[in-house]
CSV table of C-alpha atoms in Angstrom, one decimal:
chain,number,residue,atom,x,y,z
A,1044,MET,CA,49.8,-40.2,-13.9
A,1045,THR,CA,49.2,-37.7,-11.1
A,1046,THR,CA,49.2,-35.1,-13.0
A,1047,SER,CA,46.4,-36.6,-15.7
A,1048,SER,CA,44.3,-38.1,-13.1
A,1049,SER,CA,44.4,-34.7,-11.3
A,1050,ILE,CA,43.4,-33.5,-14.8
A,1051,ALA,CA,40.8,-35.9,-15.3
A,1052,VAL,CA,39.3,-35.9,-11.8
A,1053,SER,CA,38.4,-31.6,-12.5
A,1054,ALA,CA,37.4,-32.0,-16.0
A,1055,ILE,CA,34.8,-34.2,-14.2
A,1056,ALA,CA,34.1,-32.6,-10.8
A,1057,PRO,CA,30.7,-30.4,-11.0
A,1058,ARG,CA,31.0,-26.4,-11.1
A,1059,LYS,CA,29.8,-24.6,-7.8
A,1060,PRO,CA,26.4,-22.7,-8.8
A,1061,PHE,CA,26.0,-19.2,-8.2
A,1062,SER,CA,26.4,-17.9,-4.3
A,1063,GLN,CA,22.8,-17.5,-2.4
A,1064,SER,CA,24.2,-13.3,-1.9
A,1065,ALA,CA,24.9,-13.2,-5.8
A,1066,LEU,CA,21.6,-14.9,-6.6
A,1067,GLY,CA,19.8,-12.9,-4.3
A,1068,THR,CA,21.5,-9.9,-6.1
A,1069,LEU,CA,20.6,-10.8,-9.2
A,1070,LEU,CA,17.1,-11.4,-8.6
A,1071,VAL,CA,16.8,-7.6,-6.5
A,1072,LEU,CA,19.0,-5.7,-9.1
A,1073,PRO,CA,15.7,-4.9,-11.5
A,1074,ALA,CA,14.0,-3.1,-8.8
A,1075,LEU,CA,16.8,-1.6,-8.0
A,1076,THR,CA,17.2,-0.2,-11.1
A,1077,ALA,CA,14.0,0.9,-11.4
A,1078,ILE,CA,14.4,2.8,-8.1
A,1079,ALA,CA,17.5,4.5,-8.8
A,1080,LEU,CA,16.3,5.8,-12.4
A,1081,LEU,CA,12.4,6.6,-11.4
A,1082,TYR,CA,13.0,7.8,-8.0
A,1083,ALA,CA,16.7,8.1,-6.3
A,1084,LEU,CA,17.8,10.0,-9.2
A,1085,PRO,CA,15.1,12.7,-9.7
A,1086,LEU,CA,14.9,13.6,-6.0
A,1087,ALA,CA,18.4,13.6,-5.8
A,1088,ARG,CA,17.6,16.3,-8.9
A,1089,SER,CA,14.9,18.1,-7.5
A,1090,LEU,CA,16.7,18.3,-3.9
A,1091,ILE,CA,20.1,20.0,-5.8
A,1092,THR,CA,18.1,22.2,-8.5
A,1093,ALA,CA,16.0,23.7,-5.3
A,1094,PHE,CA,19.5,24.7,-3.3
A,1095,ARG,CA,21.3,25.6,-6.8
A,1096,ASP,CA,21.0,29.0,-9.2
A,1097,SER,CA,21.0,29.5,-12.5
A,1098,ASP,CA,24.7,30.1,-12.5
A,1099,GLY,CA,25.5,26.6,-10.1
A,1100,THR,CA,25.9,28.8,-6.8
A,1101,TRP,CA,24.7,26.9,-4.0
A,1102,THR,CA,21.9,29.4,-3.1
A,1103,SER,CA,18.9,29.1,-0.1
A,1104,GLU,CA,17.2,32.2,-1.9
A,1105,HIS,CA,14.4,29.5,-3.9
A,1106,ILE,CA,13.5,28.3,0.2
A,1107,ALA,CA,12.8,31.5,1.0
A,1108,ARG,CA,11.3,32.9,-2.0
A,1109,ALA,CA,9.2,30.2,-2.1
A,1110,PHE,CA,8.1,30.3,1.6
A,1111,SER,CA,7.8,34.0,0.9
A,1112,LEU,CA,5.4,33.9,-2.2
A,1113,TYR,CA,3.7,30.9,-1.5
A,1114,GLY,CA,3.8,30.4,2.5
A,1115,ARG,CA,0.0,30.5,2.6
A,1116,ASP,CA,-0.5,27.9,0.3
A,1117,VAL,CA,1.9,26.0,2.3
A,1118,LEU,CA,-0.3,25.9,5.1
A,1119,PHE,CA,-3.3,25.7,3.3
A,1120,SER,CA,-1.5,22.6,1.8
A,1121,ILE,CA,-1.3,21.6,5.8
A,1122,GLY,CA,-4.7,22.4,6.8
A,1123,VAL,CA,-6.4,20.7,3.7
A,1124,VAL,CA,-4.5,17.1,4.5
A,1125,SER,CA,-5.2,17.6,8.1
A,1126,ALA,CA,-8.5,17.9,8.2
A,1127,SER,CA,-8.9,15.4,5.1
A,1128,LEU,CA,-6.5,12.7,7.2
A,1129,THR,CA,-8.6,13.0,10.3
A,1130,LEU,CA,-11.5,12.6,8.5
A,1131,ILE,CA,-10.5,10.0,7.0
A,1132,THR,CA,-9.2,7.8,10.4
A,1133,LEU,CA,-12.9,8.3,11.9
A,1134,VAL,CA,-15.0,7.2,8.9
A,1135,SER,CA,-12.3,4.3,7.9
A,1136,ILE,CA,-12.4,3.0,12.4
A,1137,ALA,CA,-16.3,3.4,11.9
A,1138,ILE,CA,-16.4,1.1,8.9
A,1139,ALA,CA,-14.1,-1.0,9.6
A,1140,GLY,CA,-15.1,-1.7,13.2
A,1141,TYR,CA,-18.6,-2.1,11.7
A,1142,LEU,CA,-17.6,-4.5,8.9
A,1143,VAL,CA,-15.8,-7.0,12.0
A,1144,LEU,CA,-18.1,-6.3,15.0
A,1145,GLY,CA,-21.2,-5.8,12.6
A,1146,THR,CA,-24.3,-8.1,14.1
A,1147,THR,CA,-26.9,-7.1,10.8
A,1148,PRO,CA,-25.8,-9.9,7.8
A,1149,TRP,CA,-27.4,-7.8,5.1
A,1150,ALA,CA,-25.8,-5.2,5.9
A,1151,VAL,CA,-22.2,-5.6,6.4
A,1152,ARG,CA,-22.6,-7.2,3.2
A,1153,MET,CA,-24.3,-3.8,1.7
A,1154,LEU,CA,-21.7,-2.1,3.2
A,1155,ARG,CA,-19.1,-4.5,2.1
A,1156,TRP,CA,-19.6,-3.8,-1.7
A,1157,LEU,CA,-20.5,0.3,-1.3
A,1158,TYR,CA,-17.7,1.1,0.4
A,1159,ARG,CA,-14.6,-0.3,-2.5
A,1160,TRP,CA,-16.2,1.8,-5.0
A,1161,PRO,CA,-14.0,4.9,-5.0
A,1162,LEU,CA,-11.1,2.5,-5.3
A,1163,PHE,CA,-11.4,2.1,-8.8
A,1164,ILE,CA,-11.9,5.3,-9.8
A,1165,PRO,CA,-9.0,8.0,-11.1
A,1166,PHE,CA,-8.6,11.3,-9.2
A,1167,VAL,CA,-9.1,13.2,-12.1
A,1168,VAL,CA,-12.5,11.8,-12.4
A,1169,SER,CA,-13.5,12.1,-8.7
A,1170,GLY,CA,-12.5,16.1,-9.3
A,1171,GLN,CA,-15.0,16.3,-12.1
A,1172,LEU,CA,-17.7,14.4,-9.6
A,1173,ALA,CA,-17.3,16.8,-7.1
A,1174,ARG,CA,-17.5,19.4,-9.7
A,1175,SER,CA,-20.7,18.1,-10.5
A,1176,PHE,CA,-22.2,17.8,-6.6
A,1177,LEU,CA,-20.3,20.4,-5.1
A,1178,SER,CA,-21.0,23.3,-7.6
A,1179,THR,CA,-23.4,26.2,-6.8
A,1180,ASN,CA,-25.6,24.3,-9.5
A,1181,GLY,CA,-24.4,20.9,-8.7
A,1182,MET,CA,-26.3,17.8,-7.2
A,1183,MET,CA,-26.1,18.3,-3.7
A,1184,ASN,CA,-27.9,21.9,-3.6
A,1185,GLY,CA,-30.5,20.6,-6.6
A,1186,VAL,CA,-32.0,17.6,-4.5
A,1187,LEU,CA,-31.6,20.2,-1.0
A,1188,VAL,CA,-33.4,22.6,-3.5
A,1189,GLU,CA,-36.2,20.0,-4.9
A,1190,SER,CA,-36.4,18.4,-1.4
A,1191,GLY,CA,-37.7,21.7,0.3
A,1192,LEU,CA,-34.4,21.7,2.9
A,1193,MET,CA,-33.2,24.8,1.6
A,1194,ALA,CA,-34.0,28.0,-0.2
A,1195,ALA,CA,-32.6,28.3,-4.1
A,1196,ASP,CA,-31.5,31.2,-2.9
A,1197,SER,CA,-28.6,29.8,-0.3
A,1198,ALA,CA,-27.6,27.9,-2.6
A,1199,GLN,CA,-23.5,28.0,-2.4
A,1200,SER,CA,-20.5,26.3,-3.5
A,1201,PHE,CA,-18.2,24.0,-2.1
A,1202,LEU,CA,-15.9,24.5,-4.4
A,1203,ASP,CA,-13.1,25.4,-2.2
A,1204,TRP,CA,-11.0,23.8,0.8
A,1205,ARG,CA,-14.4,22.1,2.0
A,1206,GLY,CA,-14.5,20.5,-1.9
A,1207,LEU,CA,-11.1,19.4,-1.8
A,1208,VAL,CA,-11.5,17.5,2.0
A,1209,LEU,CA,-14.6,16.1,1.3
A,1210,THR,CA,-13.1,14.4,-2.6
A,1211,PHE,CA,-10.0,13.4,-1.0
A,1212,ALA,CA,-11.5,12.1,1.8
A,1213,TRP,CA,-14.0,10.0,-0.5
A,1214,LYS,CA,-11.2,8.8,-2.6
A,1215,GLN,CA,-9.2,8.0,0.3
A,1216,ILE,CA,-11.5,5.8,2.9
A,1217,PRO,CA,-12.3,2.8,1.0
A,1218,PHE,CA,-8.2,2.6,0.8
A,1219,VAL,CA,-7.8,3.0,4.3
A,1220,THR,CA,-10.3,0.7,5.2
A,1221,LEU,CA,-10.2,-2.3,3.3
A,1222,LEU,CA,-6.0,-2.1,5.3
A,1223,LEU,CA,-7.8,-1.3,8.6
A,1224,ALA,CA,-10.6,-4.0,8.2
A,1225,GLY,CA,-8.0,-6.8,6.9
A,1226,ALA,CA,-5.8,-6.1,10.3
A,1227,MET,CA,-8.4,-6.5,12.4
A,1228,ALA,CA,-10.3,-9.3,10.7
A,1229,ALA,CA,-6.6,-11.2,11.5
A,1230,ILE,CA,-7.1,-10.3,15.0
A,1231,ASP,CA,-7.6,-13.3,17.5
A,1232,ARG,CA,-11.7,-13.8,17.8
A,1233,SER,CA,-11.1,-15.3,21.3
A,1234,HIS,CA,-10.1,-11.8,22.4
A,1235,ILE,CA,-13.5,-9.8,21.7
A,1236,GLU,CA,-15.2,-12.9,22.9
A,1237,ALA,CA,-13.7,-13.0,26.0
A,1238,ALA,CA,-14.5,-8.8,26.1
A,1239,ARG,CA,-18.3,-9.3,25.5
A,1240,ASN,CA,-18.5,-12.6,28.0
A,1241,LEU,CA,-17.2,-10.0,30.4
A,1242,GLY,CA,-20.2,-7.3,29.3
A,1243,ALA,CA,-18.1,-5.1,27.0
A,1244,GLY,CA,-19.7,-3.6,24.5
A,1245,ARG,CA,-19.3,-3.2,20.7
A,1246,LEU,CA,-17.3,0.3,21.0
A,1247,ARG,CA,-15.1,-1.1,23.8
A,1248,CYS,CA,-14.1,-3.7,22.1
A,1249,LEU,CA,-13.3,-1.6,18.8
A,1250,PHE,CA,-11.3,1.2,20.8
A,1251,ASN,CA,-9.4,-1.3,23.6
A,1252,ILE,CA,-9.0,-4.7,21.6
A,1253,LEU,CA,-9.2,-4.1,17.7
A,1254,LEU,CA,-7.8,-0.4,16.7
A,1255,PRO,CA,-4.5,-0.7,19.2
A,1256,GLN,CA,-3.3,-4.3,17.6
A,1257,ALA,CA,-4.3,-2.7,14.4
A,1258,ALA,CA,-3.0,1.1,14.8
A,1259,PRO,CA,0.4,0.2,12.8
A,1260,THR,CA,-1.8,-0.5,9.9
A,1261,LEU,CA,-3.9,2.3,10.1
A,1262,TRP,CA,-0.3,4.4,10.7
A,1263,VAL,CA,0.4,2.9,7.4
A,1264,GLY,CA,-3.1,3.7,5.3
A,1265,LEU,CA,-2.9,7.4,6.5
A,1266,ILE,CA,0.7,7.9,5.3
A,1267,LEU,CA,0.2,6.7,2.2
A,1268,SER,CA,-3.3,8.9,2.2
A,1269,LEU,CA,-0.8,11.9,2.8
A,1270,VAL,CA,1.2,11.3,0.1
A,1271,ALA,CA,-1.2,10.2,-2.4
A,1272,MET,CA,-3.1,13.8,-1.1
A,1273,LEU,CA,-0.1,16.3,-1.2
A,1274,SER,CA,1.0,14.7,-5.2
A,1275,VAL,CA,-2.5,14.8,-7.0
A,1276,LEU,CA,-2.5,18.1,-9.2
A,1277,SER,CA,-5.7,17.1,-11.1
A,1278,VAL,CA,-7.8,17.6,-8.4
A,1279,PRO,CA,-6.7,21.1,-6.6
A,1280,LEU,CA,-6.5,22.3,-10.4
A,1281,MET,CA,-10.3,21.4,-10.7
A,1282,LEU,CA,-12.0,22.6,-7.7
A,1283,ILE,CA,-10.4,25.6,-6.7
A,1284,ALA,CA,-9.5,28.6,-9.2
A,1285,GLY,CA,-7.9,31.1,-6.9
A,1286,ASN,CA,-5.6,31.7,-4.4
A,1287,PRO,CA,-4.4,29.8,-1.4
A,1288,THR,CA,-4.2,26.1,-3.2
A,1289,MET,CA,-2.4,23.3,-2.7
A,1290,MET,CA,0.9,22.8,-3.3
A,1291,THR,CA,1.2,20.8,-6.6
A,1292,SER,CA,-0.9,23.3,-8.7
A,1293,MET,CA,1.9,26.2,-7.4
A,1294,MET,CA,4.4,24.1,-8.6
A,1295,ALA,CA,2.7,23.3,-11.9
A,1296,HIS,CA,2.0,27.1,-12.5
A,1297,ARG,CA,5.6,27.7,-11.7
A,1298,ILE,CA,6.9,25.2,-14.5
A,1299,THR,CA,4.0,26.4,-17.1
A,1300,TYR,CA,4.5,29.7,-16.4
A,1301,TYR,CA,7.6,30.8,-15.4
A,1302,GLY,CA,10.2,27.6,-16.5
A,1303,ASP,CA,10.8,28.1,-12.9
A,1304,TYR,CA,12.1,24.6,-11.6
A,1305,GLY,CA,13.9,26.2,-8.6
A,1306,ILE,CA,11.2,27.3,-6.3
A,1307,ALA,CA,9.3,25.0,-7.7
A,1308,ASN,CA,11.9,22.2,-6.3
A,1309,ALA,CA,11.8,24.6,-3.3
A,1310,LEU,CA,8.0,23.9,-3.1
A,1311,GLY,CA,8.5,20.1,-3.4
A,1312,LEU,CA,10.9,19.8,-0.6
A,1313,PHE,CA,8.0,21.2,1.7
A,1314,SER,CA,6.6,18.0,0.7
A,1315,TYR,CA,9.2,16.3,1.2
A,1316,ALA,CA,9.5,17.5,4.3
A,1317,LEU,CA,6.0,16.4,5.6
A,1318,THR,CA,5.6,13.7,4.3
A,1319,ALA,CA,9.5,12.4,6.3
A,1320,MET,CA,8.5,14.0,9.4
A,1321,THR,CA,5.3,11.6,9.8
A,1322,ALA,CA,7.0,8.6,8.5
A,1323,TRP,CA,9.9,9.4,11.1
A,1324,VAL,CA,6.9,9.6,13.6
A,1325,TYR,CA,5.3,6.3,12.4
A,1326,LEU,CA,8.7,4.5,12.7
A,1327,ARG,CA,9.2,5.8,16.3
A,1328,LEU,CA,6.2,4.5,17.1
A,1329,THR,CA,6.9,1.3,15.9
A,1330,LEU,CA,10.2,0.8,17.4
A,1331,ARG,CA,9.0,2.2,20.4
A,1332,ARG,CA,5.8,-0.4,20.1
A,1333,GLU,CA,8.3,-3.7,19.3
A,1334,ALA,CA,10.9,-2.6,22.0
A,1335,ALA,CA,7.7,-2.9,24.6
A,1336,ALA,CA,6.9,-6.2,23.0
């Protein structure tokens, strides 16, 4: 009797649902699989290839040859992205600050409408626009010559490091501004109103109140912009024909013409190191800020 009743109870007892940890694992499993297949495995393979010879032996020759052959391109890439990030920072702070602190409604609406346009333009189209605008016979020089501000024989091409800096900045400023303006707009307005009541101007409110609180968001935008600039191939190929040029162009050249994945991956290692160092600085600043709070 006892055995039959226990069997009946176990038959009607509800089954235990999945645990929260198992359900969470199932939910994130597709994302983890995509990250592993599309990012982690290619990254590991490229790092291994950078330190392995064709016969499978471990070597640092690829790193040494990459730096000896393309050291100028590495330094050129660092200089271009540094100048671009500086320009992006200055213009993004100016636009975001005016969007939040501006007192002219029609100017704020027009600026909010205009600055986002490059967000929807791919890098390859940005490169073509830059070629049409910055070349010797481009639109910029044509307007200056026709307006009498410059002689026709003084026209020069900006299809060099200057063109890269301007194109990268033009493409990434809207992205960083969108993040920064959102972070500034989320700050309690009472802080700004209190500072204005004490006589602080708009610039002081921007640099002493808004920008310190929105600095982490600005760092995120700059790091993502750095990654984007170091990974773009179309813009350097379209704007610069000679050397030095960006590392991405040299990586493509090494693979296309020589099939040399070792040196190409060694150049990619320099890009990894640069972005990793920037991310490390950001994490250190974030942890220090959280510890101080």
